[in-house]
Coordinates of C-alpha atoms and ligand atoms in Angstrom, one line a residue:
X1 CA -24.4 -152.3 -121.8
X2 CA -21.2 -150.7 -122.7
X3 CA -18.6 -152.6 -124.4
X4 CA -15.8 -150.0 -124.9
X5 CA -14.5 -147.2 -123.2
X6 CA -12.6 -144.6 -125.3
X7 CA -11.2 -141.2 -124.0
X8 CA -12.9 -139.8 -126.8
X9 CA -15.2 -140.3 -129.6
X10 CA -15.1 -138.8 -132.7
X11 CA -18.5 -138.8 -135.0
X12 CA -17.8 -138.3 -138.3
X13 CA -14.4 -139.6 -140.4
X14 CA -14.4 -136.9 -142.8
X15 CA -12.1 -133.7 -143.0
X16 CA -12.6 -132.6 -139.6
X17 CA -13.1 -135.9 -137.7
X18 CA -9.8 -137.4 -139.0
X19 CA -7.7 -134.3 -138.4
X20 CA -9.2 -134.1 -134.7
X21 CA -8.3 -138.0 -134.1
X22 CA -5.1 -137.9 -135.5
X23 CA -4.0 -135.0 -133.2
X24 CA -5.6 -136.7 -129.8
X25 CA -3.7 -140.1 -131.3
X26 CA -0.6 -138.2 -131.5
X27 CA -1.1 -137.0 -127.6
X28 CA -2.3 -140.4 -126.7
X29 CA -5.8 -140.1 -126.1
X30 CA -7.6 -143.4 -126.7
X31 CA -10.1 -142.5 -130.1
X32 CA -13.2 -144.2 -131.5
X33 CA -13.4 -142.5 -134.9
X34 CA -16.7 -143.5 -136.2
X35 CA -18.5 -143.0 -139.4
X36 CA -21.7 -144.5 -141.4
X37 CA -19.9 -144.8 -144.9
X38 CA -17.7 -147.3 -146.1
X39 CA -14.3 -145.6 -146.1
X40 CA -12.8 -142.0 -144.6
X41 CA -13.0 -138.7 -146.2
X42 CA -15.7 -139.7 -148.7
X43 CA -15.8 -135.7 -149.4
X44 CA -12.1 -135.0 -149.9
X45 CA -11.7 -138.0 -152.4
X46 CA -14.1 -135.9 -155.1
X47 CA -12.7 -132.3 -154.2
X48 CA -11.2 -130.4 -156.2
X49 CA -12.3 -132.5 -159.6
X50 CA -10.6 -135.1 -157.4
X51 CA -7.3 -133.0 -156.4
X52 CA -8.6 -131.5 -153.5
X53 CA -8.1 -128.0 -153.1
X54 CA -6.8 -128.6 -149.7
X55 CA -5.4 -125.2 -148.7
X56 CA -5.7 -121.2 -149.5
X57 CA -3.0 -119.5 -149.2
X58 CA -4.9 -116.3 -148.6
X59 CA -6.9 -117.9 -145.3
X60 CA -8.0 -115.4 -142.9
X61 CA -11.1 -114.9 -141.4
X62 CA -12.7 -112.0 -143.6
X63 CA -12.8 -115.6 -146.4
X64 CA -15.5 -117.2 -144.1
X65 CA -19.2 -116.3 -144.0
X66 CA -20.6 -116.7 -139.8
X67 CA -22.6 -114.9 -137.7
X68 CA -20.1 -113.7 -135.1
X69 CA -16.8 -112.9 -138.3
X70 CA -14.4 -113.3 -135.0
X71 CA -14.8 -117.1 -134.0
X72 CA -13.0 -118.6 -136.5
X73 CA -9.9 -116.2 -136.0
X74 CA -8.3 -118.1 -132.9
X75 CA -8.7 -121.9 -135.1
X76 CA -7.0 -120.4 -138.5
X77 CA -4.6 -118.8 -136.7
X78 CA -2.9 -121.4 -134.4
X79 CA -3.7 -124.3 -137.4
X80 CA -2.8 -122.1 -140.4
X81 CA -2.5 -123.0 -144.2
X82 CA 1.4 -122.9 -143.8
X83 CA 0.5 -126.0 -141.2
X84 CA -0.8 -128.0 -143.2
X85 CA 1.0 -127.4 -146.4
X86 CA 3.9 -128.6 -144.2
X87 CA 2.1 -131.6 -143.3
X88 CA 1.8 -132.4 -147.0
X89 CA 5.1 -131.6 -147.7
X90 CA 6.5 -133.7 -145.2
X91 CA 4.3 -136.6 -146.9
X92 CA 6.0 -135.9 -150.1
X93 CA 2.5 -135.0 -151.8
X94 CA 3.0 -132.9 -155.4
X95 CA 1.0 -129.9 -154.9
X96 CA 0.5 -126.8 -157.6
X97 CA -1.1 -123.1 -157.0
X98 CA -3.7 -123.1 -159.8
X99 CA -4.7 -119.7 -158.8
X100 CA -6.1 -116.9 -156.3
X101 CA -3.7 -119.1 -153.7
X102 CA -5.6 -122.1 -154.5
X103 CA -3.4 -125.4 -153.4
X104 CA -4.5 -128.5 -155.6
X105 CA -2.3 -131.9 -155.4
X106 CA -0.7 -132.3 -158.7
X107 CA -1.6 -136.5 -158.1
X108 CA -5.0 -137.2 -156.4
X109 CA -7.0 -135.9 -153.1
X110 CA -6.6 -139.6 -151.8
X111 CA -2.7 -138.7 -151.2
X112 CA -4.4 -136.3 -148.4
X113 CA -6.9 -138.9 -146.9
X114 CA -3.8 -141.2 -146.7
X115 CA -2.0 -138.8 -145.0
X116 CA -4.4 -138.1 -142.5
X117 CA -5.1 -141.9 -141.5
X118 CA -1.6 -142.2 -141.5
X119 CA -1.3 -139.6 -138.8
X120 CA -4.3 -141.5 -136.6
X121 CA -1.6 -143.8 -134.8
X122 CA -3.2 -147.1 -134.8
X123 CA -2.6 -147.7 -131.3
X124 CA -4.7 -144.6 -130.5
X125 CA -7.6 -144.3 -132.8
X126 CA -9.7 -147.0 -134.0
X127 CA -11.7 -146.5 -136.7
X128 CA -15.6 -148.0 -137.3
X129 CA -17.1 -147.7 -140.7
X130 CA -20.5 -148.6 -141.9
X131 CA -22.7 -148.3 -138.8
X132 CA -24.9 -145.8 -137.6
X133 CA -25.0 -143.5 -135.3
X134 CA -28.2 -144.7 -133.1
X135 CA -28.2 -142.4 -130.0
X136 CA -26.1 -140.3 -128.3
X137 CA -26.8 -140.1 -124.1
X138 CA -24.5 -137.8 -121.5
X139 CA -24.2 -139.9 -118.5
X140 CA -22.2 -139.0 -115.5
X141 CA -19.0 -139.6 -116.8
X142 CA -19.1 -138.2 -120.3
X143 CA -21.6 -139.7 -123.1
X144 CA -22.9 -143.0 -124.3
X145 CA -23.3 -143.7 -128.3
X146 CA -25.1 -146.4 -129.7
X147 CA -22.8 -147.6 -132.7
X148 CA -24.7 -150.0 -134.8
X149 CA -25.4 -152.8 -132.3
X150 CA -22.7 -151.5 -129.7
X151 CA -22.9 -149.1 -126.8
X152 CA -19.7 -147.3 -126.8
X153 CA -18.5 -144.8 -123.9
X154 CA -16.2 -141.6 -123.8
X155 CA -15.4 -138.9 -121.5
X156 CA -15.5 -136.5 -124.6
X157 CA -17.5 -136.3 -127.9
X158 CA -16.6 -134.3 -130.8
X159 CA -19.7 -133.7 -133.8
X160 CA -17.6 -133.2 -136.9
X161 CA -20.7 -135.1 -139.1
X162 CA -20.5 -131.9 -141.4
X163 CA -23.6 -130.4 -143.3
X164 CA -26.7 -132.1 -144.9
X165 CA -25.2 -131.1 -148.5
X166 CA -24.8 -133.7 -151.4
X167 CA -26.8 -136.1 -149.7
X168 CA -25.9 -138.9 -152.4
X169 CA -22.7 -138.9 -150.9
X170 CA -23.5 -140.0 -147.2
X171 CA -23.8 -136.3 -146.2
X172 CA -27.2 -136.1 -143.2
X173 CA -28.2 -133.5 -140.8
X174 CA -27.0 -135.5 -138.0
X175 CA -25.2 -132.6 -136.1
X176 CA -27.7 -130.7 -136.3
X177 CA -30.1 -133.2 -134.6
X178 CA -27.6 -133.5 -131.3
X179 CA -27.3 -130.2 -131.2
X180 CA -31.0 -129.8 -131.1
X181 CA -31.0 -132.6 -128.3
X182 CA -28.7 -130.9 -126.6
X183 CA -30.5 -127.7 -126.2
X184 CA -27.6 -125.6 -128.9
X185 CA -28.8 -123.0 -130.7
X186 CA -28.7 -123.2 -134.8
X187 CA -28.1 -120.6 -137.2
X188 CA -30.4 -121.4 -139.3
X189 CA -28.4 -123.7 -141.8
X190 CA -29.1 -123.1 -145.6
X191 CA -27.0 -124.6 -148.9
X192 CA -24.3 -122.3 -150.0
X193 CA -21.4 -122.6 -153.4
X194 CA -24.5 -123.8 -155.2
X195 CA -25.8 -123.1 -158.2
X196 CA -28.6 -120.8 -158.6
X197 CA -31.6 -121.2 -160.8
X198 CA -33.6 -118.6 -163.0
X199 CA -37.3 -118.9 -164.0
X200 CA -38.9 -118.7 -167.7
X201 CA -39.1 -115.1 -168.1
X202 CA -35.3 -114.5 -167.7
X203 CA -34.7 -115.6 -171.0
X204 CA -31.5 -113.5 -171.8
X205 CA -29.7 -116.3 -169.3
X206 CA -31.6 -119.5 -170.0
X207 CA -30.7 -119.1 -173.8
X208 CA -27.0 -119.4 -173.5
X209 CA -26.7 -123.1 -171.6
X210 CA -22.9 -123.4 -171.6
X211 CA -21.5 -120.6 -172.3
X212 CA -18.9 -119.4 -169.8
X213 CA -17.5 -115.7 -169.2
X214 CA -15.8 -113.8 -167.0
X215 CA -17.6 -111.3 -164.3
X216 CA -18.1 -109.7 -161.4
X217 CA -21.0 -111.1 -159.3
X218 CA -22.3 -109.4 -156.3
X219 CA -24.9 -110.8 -153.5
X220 CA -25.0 -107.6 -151.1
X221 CA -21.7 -106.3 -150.9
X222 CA -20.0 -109.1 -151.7
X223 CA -18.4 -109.2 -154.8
X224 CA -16.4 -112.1 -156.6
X225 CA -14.4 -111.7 -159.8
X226 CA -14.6 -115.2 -161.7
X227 CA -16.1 -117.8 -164.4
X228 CA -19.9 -117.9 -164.4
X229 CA -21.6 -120.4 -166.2
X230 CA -24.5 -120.2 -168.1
X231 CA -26.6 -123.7 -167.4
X232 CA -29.9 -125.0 -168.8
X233 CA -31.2 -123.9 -165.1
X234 CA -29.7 -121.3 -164.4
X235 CA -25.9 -119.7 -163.1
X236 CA -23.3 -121.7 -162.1
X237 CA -19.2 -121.5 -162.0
X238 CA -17.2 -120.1 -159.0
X239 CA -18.3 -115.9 -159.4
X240 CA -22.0 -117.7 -159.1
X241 CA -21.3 -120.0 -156.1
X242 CA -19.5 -117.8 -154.4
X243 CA -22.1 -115.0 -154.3
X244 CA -24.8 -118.0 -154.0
X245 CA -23.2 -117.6 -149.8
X246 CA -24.0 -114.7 -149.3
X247 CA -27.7 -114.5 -151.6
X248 CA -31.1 -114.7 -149.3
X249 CA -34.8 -115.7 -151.5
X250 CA -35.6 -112.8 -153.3
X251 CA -32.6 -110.6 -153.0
X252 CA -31.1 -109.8 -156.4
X253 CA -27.8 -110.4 -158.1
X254 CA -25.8 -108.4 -159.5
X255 CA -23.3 -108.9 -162.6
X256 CA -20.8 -106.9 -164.5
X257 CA -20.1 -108.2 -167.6
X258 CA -17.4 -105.6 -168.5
X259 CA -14.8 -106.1 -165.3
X260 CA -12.1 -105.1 -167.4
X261 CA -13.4 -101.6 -168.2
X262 CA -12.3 -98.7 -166.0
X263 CA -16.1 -96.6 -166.1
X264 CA -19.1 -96.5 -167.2
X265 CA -18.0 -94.7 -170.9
X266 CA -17.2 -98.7 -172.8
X267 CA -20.0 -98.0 -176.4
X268 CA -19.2 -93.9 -175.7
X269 CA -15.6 -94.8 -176.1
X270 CA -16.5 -97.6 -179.1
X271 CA -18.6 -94.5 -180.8
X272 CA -15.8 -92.3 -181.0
X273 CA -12.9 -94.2 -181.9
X274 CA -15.0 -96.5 -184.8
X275 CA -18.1 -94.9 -185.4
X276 CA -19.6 -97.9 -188.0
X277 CA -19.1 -100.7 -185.5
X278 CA -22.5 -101.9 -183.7
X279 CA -23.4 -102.7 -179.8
X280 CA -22.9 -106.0 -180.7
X281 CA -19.6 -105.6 -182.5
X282 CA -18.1 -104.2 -179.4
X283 CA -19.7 -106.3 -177.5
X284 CA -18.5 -109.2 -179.1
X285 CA -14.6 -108.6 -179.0
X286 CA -15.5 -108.8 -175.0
X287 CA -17.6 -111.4 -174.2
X288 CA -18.2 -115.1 -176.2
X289 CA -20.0 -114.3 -178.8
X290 CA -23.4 -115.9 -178.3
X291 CA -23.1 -113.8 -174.9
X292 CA -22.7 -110.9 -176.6
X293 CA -25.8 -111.7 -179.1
X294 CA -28.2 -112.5 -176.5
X295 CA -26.9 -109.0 -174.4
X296 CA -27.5 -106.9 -177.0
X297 CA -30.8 -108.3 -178.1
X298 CA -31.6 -107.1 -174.5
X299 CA -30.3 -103.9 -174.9
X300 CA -32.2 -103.1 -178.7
X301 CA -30.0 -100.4 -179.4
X302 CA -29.8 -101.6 -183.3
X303 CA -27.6 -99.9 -185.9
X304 CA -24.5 -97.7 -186.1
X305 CA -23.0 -96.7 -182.6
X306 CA -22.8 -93.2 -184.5
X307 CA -26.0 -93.2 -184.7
X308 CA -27.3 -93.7 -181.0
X309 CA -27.6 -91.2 -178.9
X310 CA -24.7 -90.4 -176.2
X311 CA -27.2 -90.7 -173.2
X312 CA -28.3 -94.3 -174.1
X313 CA -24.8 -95.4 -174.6
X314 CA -23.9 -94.8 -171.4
X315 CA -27.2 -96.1 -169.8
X316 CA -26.6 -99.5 -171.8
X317 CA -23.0 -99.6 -170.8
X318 CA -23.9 -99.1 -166.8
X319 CA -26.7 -101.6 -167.4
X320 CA -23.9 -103.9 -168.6
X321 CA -21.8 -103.2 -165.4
X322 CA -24.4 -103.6 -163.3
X323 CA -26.8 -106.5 -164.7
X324 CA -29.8 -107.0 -162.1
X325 CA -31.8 -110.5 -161.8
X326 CA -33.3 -112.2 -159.1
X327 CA -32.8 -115.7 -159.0
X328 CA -35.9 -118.4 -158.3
X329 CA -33.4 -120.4 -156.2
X330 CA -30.9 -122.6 -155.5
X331 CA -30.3 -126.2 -156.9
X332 CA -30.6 -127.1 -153.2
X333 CA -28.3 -129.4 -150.9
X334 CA -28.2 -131.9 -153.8
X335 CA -25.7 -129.8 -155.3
X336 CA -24.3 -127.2 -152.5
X337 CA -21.0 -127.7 -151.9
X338 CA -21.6 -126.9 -148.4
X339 CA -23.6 -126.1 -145.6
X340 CA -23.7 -122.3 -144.5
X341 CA -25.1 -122.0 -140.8
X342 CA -25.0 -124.6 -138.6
X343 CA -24.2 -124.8 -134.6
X344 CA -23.9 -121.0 -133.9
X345 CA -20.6 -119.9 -132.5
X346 CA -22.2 -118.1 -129.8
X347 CA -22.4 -122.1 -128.2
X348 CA -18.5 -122.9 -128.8
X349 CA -15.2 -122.1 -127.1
X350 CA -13.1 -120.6 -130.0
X351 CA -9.9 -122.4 -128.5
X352 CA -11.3 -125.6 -128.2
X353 CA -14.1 -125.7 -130.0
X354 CA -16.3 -127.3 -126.8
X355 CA -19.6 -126.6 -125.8
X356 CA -20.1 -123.9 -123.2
X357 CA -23.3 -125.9 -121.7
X358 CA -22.5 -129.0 -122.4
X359 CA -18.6 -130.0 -120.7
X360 CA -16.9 -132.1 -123.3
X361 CA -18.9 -132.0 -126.2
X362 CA -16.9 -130.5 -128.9
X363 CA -18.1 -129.4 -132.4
X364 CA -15.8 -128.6 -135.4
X365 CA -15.5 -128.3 -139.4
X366 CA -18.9 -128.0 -141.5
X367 CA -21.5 -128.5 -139.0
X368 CA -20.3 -124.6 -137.0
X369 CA -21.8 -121.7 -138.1
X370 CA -18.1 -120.8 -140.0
X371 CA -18.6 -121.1 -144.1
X372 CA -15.6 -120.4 -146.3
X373 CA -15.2 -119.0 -149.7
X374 CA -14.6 -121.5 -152.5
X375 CA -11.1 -122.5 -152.8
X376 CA -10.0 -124.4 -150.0
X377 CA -11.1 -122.7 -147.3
X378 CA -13.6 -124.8 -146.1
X379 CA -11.2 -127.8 -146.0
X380 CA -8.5 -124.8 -144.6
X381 CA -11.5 -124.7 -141.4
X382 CA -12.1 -128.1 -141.3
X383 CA -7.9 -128.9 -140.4
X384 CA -7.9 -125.7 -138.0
X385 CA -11.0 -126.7 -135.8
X386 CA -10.2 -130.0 -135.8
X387 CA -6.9 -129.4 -134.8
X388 CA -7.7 -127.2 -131.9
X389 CA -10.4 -129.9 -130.6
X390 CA -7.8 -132.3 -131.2
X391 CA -5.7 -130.6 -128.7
X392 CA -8.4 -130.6 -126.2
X393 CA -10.4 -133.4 -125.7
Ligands
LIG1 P1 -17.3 -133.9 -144.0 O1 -18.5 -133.9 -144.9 O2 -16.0 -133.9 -144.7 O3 -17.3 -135.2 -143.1 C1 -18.5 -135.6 -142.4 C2 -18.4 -137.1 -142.2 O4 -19.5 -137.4 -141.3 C3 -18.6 -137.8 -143.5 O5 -17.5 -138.8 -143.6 C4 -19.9 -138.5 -143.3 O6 -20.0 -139.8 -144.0 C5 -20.1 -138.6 -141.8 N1 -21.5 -138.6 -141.4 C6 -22.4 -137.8 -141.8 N2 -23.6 -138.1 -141.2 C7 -23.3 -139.2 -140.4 C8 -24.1 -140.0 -139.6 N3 -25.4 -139.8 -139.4 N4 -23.5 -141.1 -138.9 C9 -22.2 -141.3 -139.1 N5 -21.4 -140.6 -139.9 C10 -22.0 -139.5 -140.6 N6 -13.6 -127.6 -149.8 C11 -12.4 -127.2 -150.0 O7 -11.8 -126.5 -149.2 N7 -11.7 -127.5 -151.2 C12 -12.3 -128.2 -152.2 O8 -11.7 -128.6 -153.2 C13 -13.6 -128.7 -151.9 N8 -14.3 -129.4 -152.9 C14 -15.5 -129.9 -152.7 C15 -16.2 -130.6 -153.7 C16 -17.5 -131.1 -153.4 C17 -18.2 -131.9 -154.5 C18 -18.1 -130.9 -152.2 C19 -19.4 -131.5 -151.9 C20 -17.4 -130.2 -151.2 C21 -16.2 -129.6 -151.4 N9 -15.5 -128.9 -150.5 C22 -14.3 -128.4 -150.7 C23 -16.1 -128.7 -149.1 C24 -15.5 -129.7 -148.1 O9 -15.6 -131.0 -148.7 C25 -16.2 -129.6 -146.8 O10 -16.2 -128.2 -146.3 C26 -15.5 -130.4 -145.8 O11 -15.4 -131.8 -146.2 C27 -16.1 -130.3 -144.4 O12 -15.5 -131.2 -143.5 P2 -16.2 -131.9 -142.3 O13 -15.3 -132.8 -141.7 O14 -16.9 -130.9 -141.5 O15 -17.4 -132.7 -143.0

């Protein structure tokens, strides 16, 4: 028997979910915010090293990963990072650049869950933490969920239960189960910003657990200038996870471990100016130093650069440029900061964010087929398609 009727009900009280119910609130719509963990915005409160990266300046849609690049255009641009950086602003939250446009609060992320609850009027939304998510029916008038022990009822539904990533933290596949049940189509959902891992025969990686450098990685023709860190199973650090997004099983990766250098001519250069000096002596005024020591081990070009020959120079110094591995893996959706793939855009209105065979079922944030870069745009796409479902429903 149903014991509540909402206007709408909102699964999930994380990024997405609260931005959506605050905005219905704030147009009167009667909300049932409902979510399985013991407090809002689990997600934010650890982002950013606990600062949230809540923004990038540089949002637009070539920083998200989908399989129709358009969707996400009509969300980020009515809902932009100028939006919300008002919103946090107006909250009189301390926020820094720390770089590549990436907004941090100079205090902690839960200034931004605050903020959000605060702008889910409480005589609007109502929030339920802790209970389940049991079923979900449609039913003549809208849909029927099963709340723990209750039968709640709602002319509209919005999915904004994320991606299975970082289980540990209350993170399930939910969304993608409803939209199974309700006949959506998936692209096919995968972990993405997540470490990658290396097997026993790439030795020149596994040797140098925690060192850190800067490079170019490429997956494909992606490329991302950044820290990569050398782990004790593998790559890791932003250049890694960000070309984790766009890496398939058994593709290879690319590195250049000389972004600084303008060709391909680095040791031919070395030879001429100081003859004496050694791969690794060059080498070493580049890159940390046990880098530099395990990369020229690889190489074997041993003694004076005056003594090597010009043609191998130049081969080491493109290898260098252009370092090729293929990775085993991925350390999974235990550590993937988030879910690439999801509910494929092809099933969504881009204005509203609803469900084009299924009237007033709304999807937004993580669980859509729309996967940012690192550095707040994920969180950028989680305020934008909340916001436009927010509008709607
Ligand atoms: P989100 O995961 O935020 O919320 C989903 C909610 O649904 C959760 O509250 C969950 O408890 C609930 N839920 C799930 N299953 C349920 C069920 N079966 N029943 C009931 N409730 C259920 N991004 C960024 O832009 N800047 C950053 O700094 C970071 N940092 C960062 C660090 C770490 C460690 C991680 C794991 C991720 C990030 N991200 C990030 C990514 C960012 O957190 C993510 O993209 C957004 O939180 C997605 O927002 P959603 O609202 O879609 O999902």
């Amino acid at each position: 028997m149903v014991t509540a009727r909402y206007d709408a009900i909102v699964l999930g009280a994380g990024a997405a979910g609260l931005m959506c119910a605050g905005i219905a609130g704030q147009r009167g719509r009667r909300v049932l915010l409902v979510d399985h963990a013991d407090r809002p915005g689990k997600k934010i409160l650890i982002s950013g090293g606990g600062r949230c990266n809540f923004t990038n300046l540089g949002t637009a849609p070539d920083r998200y990963l989908s399989a129709n690049p358009h969707f996400a255009r009509s969300a980020l641009g009515r809902y932009t990072a100028a939006d919300f950086l008002a919103l946090v602003e107006r909250y009189r939250i301390a926020w820094h650049e720390k770089t590549l446009g990436q907004l941090f609060c100079d205090g902690s992320a839960k200034q931004i869950v605050d903020m959000l609850w605060a702008e889910c009027p409480d005589m609007w939304v109502k929030l339920t933490l802790g209970q389940a998510v049991r079923d979900v029916a449609v039913t003549d008038g809208g849909f029927e969920v099963t709340v723990g022990s209750e039968r709640v009822a709602a002319e509209r539904l919005v999915i904004a239960t994320g991606g299975p990533s970082i289980p540990k933290m209350g993170a399930t596949d939910l969304a993608f189960r409803l939209a199974k049940q309700f006949r959506l189509k998936l692209v096919e959902p995968r972990p993405a910003l997540v470490p990658m891992t290396l097997g026993e025969d790439q030795a020149l990686f596994r040797s140098l657990s925690g060192v850190a450098a800067e490079i170019v990685a490429a997956a494909g023709r992606a490329r991302f200038r950044e820290a990569a860190l050398f782990t004790h199973r593998g790559l890791s650090g932003p250049a890694i996870l960000q070309a984790s997004s766009y890496w398939r099983h058994g593709e290879q990766i690319g590195i250049d471990f000389l972004p600084d250098a303008p060709g391909d001519d680095l040791l031919l250069e070395a030879k001429a100016a100081r003859p004496r000096a050694t791969v690794r002596s060059v080498l070493a005024q580049k890159l940390p130093d046990r880098l530099a020591g395990a990369l020229d081990e690889q190489l074997a070009l041993d003694g004076e650069l005056a003594n090597l020959p010009d043609k191998r120079l130049r081969a080491a110094t493109q290898r260098l440029r252009d370092w090729r591995f293929t990775p085993t893996g991925t350390e999974g959706y235990a550590k993937a900061e988030v879910t690439a793939g999801g509910v494929s855009t092809d099933e969504l209105s881009q204005k509203t964010m609803e469900a084009r065979t299924v009237p007033g079922l709304h999807i937004i944030g993580e669980a859509v087929d729309v996967t940012g870069w690192l550095g707040g745009y994920n969180f950028q796409w989680a305020w934008a398609s909340g916001w436009a479902a927010g509008q709607a429903i």
